[in-house]
Amino acid sequence: MAFSDHWQTLDWDDIRLSIYAKTEADVRRALAKPKRSLEDFKALISPAAEPFLEEMAQQAAALTRRRFGYTVNFYVPLYLSNLCANACTYCGFSMENRIKRRTLSLDDIERECDAIKAMSFDSILLVTGEHQTKVGMEYFRRAVPAIKRHFSYLAMEVQPLAQAEYAELKGLGLDAVMVYQETYNRRTYAEHHLRGNKTDFSYRLDTPDRLARAGVDKIGIGSLIGLDEWRTDSFFVASHLDYLERTYWRSRYSISFPRLRPCEGGRSQNQLQPKSVMTDRQLVQLICAYRLLNPEVELSLSTRESPAFRDKVLPLGITSMSAASKTQPGGYADEVPELEQFSVSDERSASEVAQAVKAAGFEVVWKDWEQGYSGHQV
Ligand code: SF4
């Protein structure tokens, strides 16, 4: 049994229709409950909930303060390689794009780590394209321990791996893995993932199961907003979270909500537009709805979003943020903008973002202390 079995029981069109059929009364009922169900979540992300945004925001902020206090974790992505053996329509690293390719050597990695440490970060997210032969386990076996020496919390966003490989990486210092399904609509998924291992929808869908079985501490899920109708995809993310929490209670979970950004060769920059455009207000609605559904889940916001938007939504439910991100290999020690995966929107330095966070009354957590409390380091 894995999530793909549960996914078979969920019908995309039925779910979309039931979200759009939710009424003001359904929203009021959901807001009045101390604990919300997935049906309540449908009401909270529906168009009927849009007039209730202020009330949703107040409740979401209160729930977040109760569980997480006035803190926000800071992390930074480290792009190790832009080699990729997949063709995704929305990504600058797609194998079909003619860009310079680079994979960091251990010496390059040391220089990047030094540059990142100088900015005070202690929590790092390793990112690669998906190239199983050139940037696979052999590479990770060397890179992960070398990087873990510098950081107390190490997450990865790389190609889906086998359960035994995740268990091995955990032994080398891996704490968390982010694996986004992009879209839970199989037909749309096939339209955007044209070549390579990523065409295997089900293998990706069951990756969080393999991670949890390997005992990885934190698992990040999400969809790429814009590939298909955002409300329906977000409901699938919520269902996936619900399944994971019920099945693997030992792991922690986080959700991200990236919106399509311009990239080299990507459809968001060229003639094709996202199928589903999400406004800033709707993203606020979604963030609040995730928090109202689940007071425990971590909600992460990247530099894809603008400084003004990030500062505004921080109090509503966000628990971790990236800052000063460079989305190209070698981007911290060198300046190589032509290699980037997508353009970031928040280009402030780490200290500038930290200042803004402090000005809003929050404490920046550079080190993920919860990791120590969870039993791996004590
Ligand atoms: S989204 Fe990931 S798998 Fe797809 S082209 Fe970009 S790096 Fe490769």
Short mmCIF file of C-alpha atoms and ligand atoms in Angstrom, two decimals:
data_model
loop_
_atom_site.label_atom_id
_atom_site.label_comp_id
_atom_site.label_asym_id
_atom_site.label_seq_id
_atom_site.Cartn_x
_atom_site.Cartn_y
_atom_site.Cartn_z
CA MET A 1 0.00 0.00 0.00
CA ALA A 2 1.36 3.42 -0.96
CA PHE A 3 -0.10 6.81 -1.77
CA SER A 4 -0.53 5.89 -5.45
CA ASP A 5 -3.14 3.31 -4.33
CA HIS A 6 -5.01 5.98 -2.41
CA TRP A 7 -4.62 8.41 -5.35
CA GLN A 8 -6.53 5.92 -7.54
CA THR A 9 -9.60 6.50 -5.38
CA LEU A 10 -9.51 10.28 -5.91
CA ASP A 11 -11.22 11.61 -9.04
CA TRP A 12 -9.80 14.93 -10.27
CA ASP A 13 -13.01 16.18 -11.91
CA ASP A 14 -15.28 15.20 -9.00
CA ILE A 15 -12.96 16.98 -6.55
CA ARG A 16 -12.77 20.12 -8.70
CA LEU A 17 -16.56 20.26 -8.98
CA SER A 18 -17.07 19.72 -5.27
CA ILE A 19 -14.61 22.53 -4.40
CA TYR A 20 -16.43 24.96 -6.69
CA ALA A 21 -19.82 23.86 -5.29
CA LYS A 22 -18.89 24.92 -1.73
CA THR A 23 -21.09 27.67 -0.31
CA GLU A 24 -20.78 30.50 2.20
CA ALA A 25 -22.47 28.24 4.77
CA ASP A 26 -19.79 25.55 4.22
CA VAL A 27 -17.06 28.17 4.78
CA ARG A 28 -18.72 29.49 7.96
CA ARG A 29 -19.06 25.91 9.26
CA ALA A 30 -15.39 25.18 8.53
CA LEU A 31 -14.26 28.39 10.24
CA ALA A 32 -16.27 27.59 13.37
CA LYS A 33 -14.68 24.16 13.89
CA PRO A 34 -11.75 23.60 16.24
CA LYS A 35 -10.43 20.84 13.95
CA ARG A 36 -10.99 20.79 10.19
CA SER A 37 -11.47 17.88 7.80
CA LEU A 38 -10.45 17.64 4.15
CA GLU A 39 -14.04 18.58 3.25
CA ASP A 40 -13.61 21.75 5.30
CA PHE A 41 -10.35 22.39 3.46
CA LYS A 42 -12.25 22.29 0.17
CA ALA A 43 -14.54 25.02 1.48
CA LEU A 44 -11.60 27.13 2.67
CA ILE A 45 -9.85 27.08 -0.73
CA SER A 46 -13.09 27.58 -2.68
CA PRO A 47 -14.17 30.85 -4.33
CA ALA A 48 -16.89 31.01 -1.64
CA ALA A 49 -14.17 31.61 0.99
CA GLU A 50 -12.65 34.66 -0.72
CA PRO A 51 -14.80 37.18 1.24
CA PHE A 52 -13.65 35.50 4.50
CA LEU A 53 -9.94 36.10 3.94
CA GLU A 54 -9.53 38.46 6.90
CA GLU A 55 -11.07 35.98 9.33
CA MET A 56 -9.04 33.12 7.86
CA ALA A 57 -5.85 35.17 8.21
CA GLN A 58 -6.55 35.98 11.87
CA GLN A 59 -7.23 32.35 12.76
CA ALA A 60 -4.23 31.12 10.78
CA ALA A 61 -1.90 33.61 12.47
CA ALA A 62 -3.20 32.64 15.93
CA LEU A 63 -2.76 28.91 15.27
CA THR A 64 0.76 29.48 13.95
CA ARG A 65 1.80 31.54 17.00
CA ARG A 66 0.39 28.87 19.33
CA ARG A 67 2.43 26.10 17.71
CA PHE A 68 5.55 27.90 16.39
CA GLY A 69 5.72 31.15 18.37
CA TYR A 70 7.31 34.20 16.76
CA THR A 71 10.04 32.33 14.94
CA VAL A 72 10.92 31.61 11.34
CA ASN A 73 13.59 29.17 10.17
CA PHE A 74 16.01 30.44 7.54
CA TYR A 75 17.57 28.11 4.97
CA VAL A 76 19.47 28.55 1.76
CA PRO A 77 19.54 26.38 -1.38
CA LEU A 78 22.90 25.15 -2.66
CA TYR A 79 22.70 24.17 -6.32
CA LEU A 80 25.21 21.38 -6.90
CA SER A 81 24.53 20.64 -10.56
CA ASN A 82 22.32 21.77 -13.41
CA LEU A 83 22.76 18.55 -15.38
CA CYS A 84 19.40 16.98 -16.04
CA ALA A 85 18.24 13.96 -18.01
CA ASN A 86 14.59 15.07 -18.00
CA ALA A 87 12.65 17.44 -20.21
CA CYS A 88 10.19 19.52 -18.17
CA THR A 89 8.42 22.31 -20.03
CA TYR A 90 8.75 24.84 -17.20
CA CYS A 91 12.38 24.50 -16.13
CA GLY A 92 15.63 26.16 -17.22
CA PHE A 93 17.60 22.97 -16.51
CA SER A 94 15.54 20.88 -18.97
CA MET A 95 17.84 18.67 -21.09
CA GLU A 96 16.43 20.34 -24.21
CA ASN A 97 17.71 23.77 -23.20
CA ARG A 98 21.11 24.72 -24.56
CA ILE A 99 22.71 26.17 -21.46
CA LYS A 100 26.14 25.72 -19.95
CA ARG A 101 26.11 22.73 -17.63
CA ARG A 102 28.12 22.54 -14.46
CA THR A 103 28.48 20.08 -11.60
CA LEU A 104 30.37 21.29 -8.54
CA SER A 105 33.54 19.43 -7.56
CA LEU A 106 34.38 18.89 -3.88
CA ASP A 107 36.65 21.95 -4.07
CA ASP A 108 33.83 24.03 -5.59
CA ILE A 109 31.52 22.79 -2.82
CA GLU A 110 33.96 23.91 -0.13
CA ARG A 111 34.06 27.41 -1.65
CA GLU A 112 30.27 27.55 -1.84
CA CYS A 113 29.94 26.36 1.77
CA ASP A 114 32.40 29.03 2.95
CA ALA A 115 30.46 31.75 1.08
CA ILE A 116 27.15 30.51 2.54
CA LYS A 117 28.48 30.19 6.09
CA ALA A 118 29.68 33.81 5.85
CA MET A 119 26.00 34.76 5.52
CA SER A 120 25.19 32.96 8.84
CA PHE A 121 23.11 30.08 7.42
CA ASP A 122 23.18 26.76 9.24
CA SER A 123 20.36 24.99 7.40
CA ILE A 124 20.98 24.03 3.78
CA LEU A 125 18.93 22.60 0.93
CA LEU A 126 21.00 20.75 -1.70
CA VAL A 127 19.47 21.03 -5.16
CA THR A 128 20.41 19.26 -8.38
CA GLY A 129 18.82 18.59 -11.73
CA GLU A 130 17.88 14.97 -12.09
CA HIS A 131 20.77 13.06 -13.63
CA GLN A 132 20.95 9.60 -12.12
CA THR A 133 24.24 8.55 -13.76
CA LYS A 134 26.35 11.70 -13.39
CA VAL A 135 24.79 13.16 -10.23
CA GLY A 136 23.54 10.05 -8.48
CA MET A 137 24.42 8.12 -5.34
CA GLU A 138 28.13 8.00 -6.11
CA TYR A 139 28.20 11.81 -6.15
CA PHE A 140 25.92 12.18 -3.13
CA ARG A 141 28.09 9.75 -1.08
CA ARG A 142 30.96 12.23 -1.47
CA ALA A 143 29.03 15.49 -1.37
CA VAL A 144 26.65 14.93 1.56
CA PRO A 145 29.27 14.24 4.29
CA ALA A 146 31.47 17.07 2.94
CA ILE A 147 28.60 19.55 3.21
CA LYS A 148 27.19 18.20 6.48
CA ARG A 149 30.48 19.11 8.15
CA HIS A 150 29.48 22.76 7.71
CA PHE A 151 25.74 22.70 8.51
CA SER A 152 23.59 21.25 11.28
CA TYR A 153 20.54 20.65 9.06
CA LEU A 154 20.80 19.20 5.57
CA ALA A 155 17.87 18.80 3.17
CA MET A 156 17.91 17.62 -0.45
CA GLU A 157 15.80 18.31 -3.50
CA VAL A 158 17.11 15.85 -6.08
CA GLN A 159 15.74 13.01 -8.21
CA PRO A 160 13.56 10.44 -6.42
CA LEU A 161 15.70 7.63 -4.99
CA ALA A 162 15.14 4.12 -3.66
CA GLN A 163 14.28 3.54 0.00
CA ALA A 164 17.68 1.91 0.70
CA GLU A 165 19.45 4.89 -0.87
CA TYR A 166 17.54 7.32 1.36
CA ALA A 167 18.46 5.19 4.38
CA GLU A 168 22.13 5.28 3.37
CA LEU A 169 22.06 9.07 2.90
CA LYS A 170 20.38 9.46 6.26
CA GLY A 171 23.40 7.69 7.76
CA LEU A 172 25.63 10.25 6.01
CA GLY A 173 23.78 13.25 7.46
CA LEU A 174 20.58 13.70 5.44
CA ASP A 175 17.76 15.23 7.52
CA ALA A 176 15.04 16.17 5.05
CA VAL A 177 13.95 15.66 1.44
CA MET A 178 11.69 17.87 -0.65
CA VAL A 179 9.95 16.07 -3.49
CA TYR A 180 7.23 17.96 -5.30
CA GLN A 181 4.74 16.12 -7.45
CA GLU A 182 4.38 19.24 -9.67
CA THR A 183 0.78 18.24 -10.49
CA TYR A 184 -1.41 15.40 -9.27
CA ASN A 185 -3.28 15.31 -12.58
CA ARG A 186 -1.68 12.43 -14.51
CA ARG A 187 -2.69 13.77 -17.92
CA THR A 188 -1.30 17.25 -17.24
CA TYR A 189 1.81 15.69 -15.72
CA ALA A 190 2.44 13.84 -18.99
CA GLU A 191 2.08 17.11 -20.96
CA HIS A 192 4.85 18.77 -18.95
CA HIS A 193 7.27 15.89 -18.37
CA LEU A 194 8.30 14.84 -21.81
CA ARG A 195 11.42 12.70 -21.43
CA GLY A 196 13.49 10.92 -18.79
CA ASN A 197 12.78 9.13 -15.52
CA LYS A 198 10.51 11.92 -14.33
CA THR A 199 7.88 10.75 -16.81
CA ASP A 200 7.13 7.99 -14.24
CA PHE A 201 4.25 9.69 -12.40
CA SER A 202 3.66 6.86 -9.90
CA TYR A 203 7.31 6.42 -8.87
CA ARG A 204 7.43 10.11 -7.98
CA LEU A 205 4.06 9.94 -6.24
CA ASP A 206 5.29 7.16 -3.94
CA THR A 207 8.60 8.84 -3.09
CA PRO A 208 7.35 10.26 0.26
CA ASP A 209 6.35 6.68 1.23
CA ARG A 210 9.92 5.49 0.54
CA LEU A 211 11.33 8.46 2.49
CA ALA A 212 9.15 7.81 5.51
CA ARG A 213 9.98 4.09 5.46
CA ALA A 214 13.69 5.01 5.34
CA GLY A 215 13.16 7.07 8.52
CA VAL A 216 13.94 10.49 7.03
CA ASP A 217 13.10 13.16 9.61
CA LYS A 218 11.26 15.66 7.40
CA ILE A 219 9.49 15.30 4.07
CA GLY A 220 8.43 18.23 1.92
CA ILE A 221 5.59 17.97 -0.58
CA GLY A 222 3.75 20.37 -2.88
CA SER A 223 2.61 21.11 -6.40
CA LEU A 224 3.89 23.64 -8.92
CA ILE A 225 1.10 26.19 -9.00
CA GLY A 226 0.10 27.03 -12.54
CA LEU A 227 0.49 23.65 -14.21
CA ASP A 228 -3.16 22.77 -13.61
CA GLU A 229 -6.14 24.17 -11.71
CA TRP A 230 -4.55 25.28 -8.44
CA ARG A 231 -7.44 24.55 -6.07
CA THR A 232 -7.72 20.93 -7.16
CA ASP A 233 -3.97 20.35 -7.08
CA SER A 234 -3.81 21.91 -3.60
CA PHE A 235 -6.54 19.57 -2.40
CA PHE A 236 -4.42 16.63 -3.62
CA VAL A 237 -1.45 18.01 -1.67
CA ALA A 238 -3.63 18.21 1.45
CA SER A 239 -4.84 14.64 0.88
CA HIS A 240 -1.26 13.48 0.42
CA LEU A 241 -0.29 15.14 3.71
CA ASP A 242 -3.26 13.58 5.47
CA TYR A 243 -2.31 10.12 4.14
CA LEU A 244 1.34 10.53 5.16
CA GLU A 245 0.54 11.75 8.67
CA ARG A 246 -1.87 8.88 9.25
CA THR A 247 0.56 6.29 7.86
CA TYR A 248 3.96 7.54 9.04
CA TRP A 249 3.53 9.54 12.23
CA ARG A 250 7.26 9.61 13.03
CA SER A 251 8.19 11.96 10.16
CA ARG A 252 7.63 15.72 10.09
CA TYR A 253 6.13 17.32 7.01
CA SER A 254 6.37 20.59 5.18
CA ILE A 255 4.45 22.09 2.29
CA SER A 256 5.69 24.52 -0.34
CA PHE A 257 3.54 26.41 -2.84
CA PRO A 258 5.82 27.56 -5.66
CA ARG A 259 4.21 29.53 -8.46
CA LEU A 260 5.67 29.26 -11.95
CA ARG A 261 8.53 31.69 -12.51
CA PRO A 262 10.23 32.77 -15.73
CA CYS A 263 13.17 30.59 -16.77
CA GLU A 264 15.35 29.91 -19.79
CA GLY A 265 13.15 28.16 -22.39
CA GLY A 266 10.25 27.78 -19.95
CA ARG A 267 6.63 28.23 -20.94
CA SER A 268 6.04 30.95 -18.37
CA GLN A 269 8.47 33.19 -20.25
CA ASN A 270 7.47 32.32 -23.79
CA GLN A 271 4.20 32.10 -25.66
CA LEU A 272 2.45 29.65 -23.34
CA GLN A 273 0.90 30.87 -20.10
CA PRO A 274 0.23 28.94 -16.88
CA LYS A 275 -3.02 27.01 -17.20
CA SER A 276 -4.14 28.35 -13.84
CA VAL A 277 -3.13 31.81 -12.69
CA MET A 278 -3.12 32.32 -8.94
CA THR A 279 -3.32 35.88 -7.62
CA ASP A 280 -1.47 37.05 -4.49
CA ARG A 281 -4.80 37.08 -2.61
CA GLN A 282 -5.46 33.49 -3.61
CA LEU A 283 -2.01 32.42 -2.44
CA VAL A 284 -2.75 34.05 0.93
CA GLN A 285 -6.03 32.13 0.99
CA LEU A 286 -4.21 28.86 0.30
CA ILE A 287 -1.55 29.47 2.97
CA CYS A 288 -4.27 30.22 5.53
CA ALA A 289 -6.29 27.16 4.47
CA TYR A 290 -3.28 24.84 4.92
CA ARG A 291 -2.73 26.28 8.40
CA LEU A 292 -6.40 25.98 9.36
CA LEU A 293 -6.39 22.36 8.20
CA ASN A 294 -3.15 21.46 9.92
CA PRO A 295 -1.69 23.50 12.82
CA GLU A 296 1.47 21.32 12.89
CA VAL A 297 2.63 21.31 9.29
CA GLU A 298 5.59 23.49 8.34
CA LEU A 299 4.87 25.98 5.56
CA SER A 300 7.80 27.14 3.50
CA LEU A 301 8.12 30.19 1.27
CA SER A 302 10.92 30.64 -1.26
CA THR A 303 12.48 33.64 -2.97
CA ARG A 304 10.25 32.99 -5.99
CA GLU A 305 7.90 35.44 -4.29
CA SER A 306 8.46 39.21 -4.09
CA PRO A 307 9.90 40.93 -0.97
CA ALA A 308 6.62 42.77 -0.33
CA PHE A 309 4.55 39.59 -0.57
CA ARG A 310 6.94 37.58 1.61
CA ASP A 311 6.97 40.23 4.32
CA LYS A 312 3.18 40.44 4.26
CA VAL A 313 2.37 36.72 4.50
CA LEU A 314 5.06 35.83 7.02
CA PRO A 315 2.82 36.20 10.11
CA LEU A 316 -0.05 34.19 8.64
CA GLY A 317 1.46 30.72 8.76
CA ILE A 318 4.95 30.63 7.29
CA THR A 319 7.49 28.71 9.36
CA SER A 320 10.52 28.64 7.07
CA MET A 321 11.94 30.88 4.37
CA SER A 322 14.87 30.79 2.01
CA ALA A 323 16.87 33.97 1.55
CA ALA A 324 19.63 35.28 -0.71
CA SER A 325 19.07 32.29 -3.01
CA LYS A 326 21.21 31.69 -6.07
CA THR A 327 19.63 29.13 -8.38
CA GLN A 328 22.78 28.29 -10.33
CA PRO A 329 25.68 25.99 -9.41
CA GLY A 330 28.54 28.05 -8.03
CA GLY A 331 26.29 31.07 -7.55
CA TYR A 332 27.51 32.06 -4.09
CA ALA A 333 31.26 32.02 -4.69
CA ASP A 334 31.08 33.03 -8.39
CA GLU A 335 28.70 35.11 -10.49
CA VAL A 336 27.26 32.90 -13.24
CA PRO A 337 23.71 34.15 -13.91
CA GLU A 338 23.30 32.38 -17.25
CA LEU A 339 23.08 28.98 -15.54
CA GLU A 340 20.09 29.69 -13.31
CA GLN A 341 17.06 27.37 -12.97
CA PHE A 342 14.55 30.20 -12.59
CA SER A 343 14.72 33.91 -11.76
CA VAL A 344 14.30 34.71 -8.10
CA SER A 345 11.96 37.53 -7.19
CA ASP A 346 13.28 38.44 -3.73
CA GLU A 347 16.86 39.52 -4.41
CA ARG A 348 17.58 40.95 -0.96
CA SER A 349 20.64 39.77 0.97
CA ALA A 350 20.20 37.35 3.88
CA SER A 351 20.78 40.13 6.39
CA GLU A 352 18.25 42.40 4.66
CA VAL A 353 15.59 39.66 4.82
CA ALA A 354 16.52 39.00 8.45
CA GLN A 355 16.11 42.71 9.23
CA ALA A 356 12.64 42.73 7.66
CA VAL A 357 11.67 39.62 9.65
CA LYS A 358 12.89 41.19 12.89
CA ALA A 359 11.08 44.43 12.10
CA ALA A 360 7.86 42.41 11.87
CA GLY A 361 8.47 41.15 15.44
CA PHE A 362 9.85 37.70 14.57
CA GLU A 363 13.01 35.92 15.58
CA VAL A 364 15.16 34.42 12.83
CA VAL A 365 16.20 30.84 13.55
CA TRP A 366 19.35 30.06 11.61
CA LYS A 367 19.69 26.62 13.19
CA ASP A 368 16.86 24.08 13.18
CA TRP A 369 16.96 23.27 16.87
CA GLU A 370 13.90 21.05 16.63
CA GLN A 371 16.15 18.49 14.93
CA GLY A 372 18.07 18.06 18.17
CA TYR A 373 14.88 17.69 20.17
CA SER A 374 13.56 15.06 17.75
CA GLY A 375 16.12 12.55 18.96
CA HIS A 376 18.76 12.29 16.21
CA GLN A 377 21.39 14.43 17.86
CA VAL A 378 20.76 14.04 21.57
S1 SF4 B 1 12.26 20.42 -13.00
FE1 SF4 B 1 13.89 19.11 -12.25
S2 SF4 B 1 13.74 17.29 -13.50
FE2 SF4 B 1 12.62 18.87 -14.60
S3 SF4 B 1 14.13 19.75 -16.00
FE3 SF4 B 1 14.15 20.96 -14.10
S4 SF4 B 1 15.80 20.08 -12.89
FE4 SF4 B 1 15.26 18.60 -14.49
#
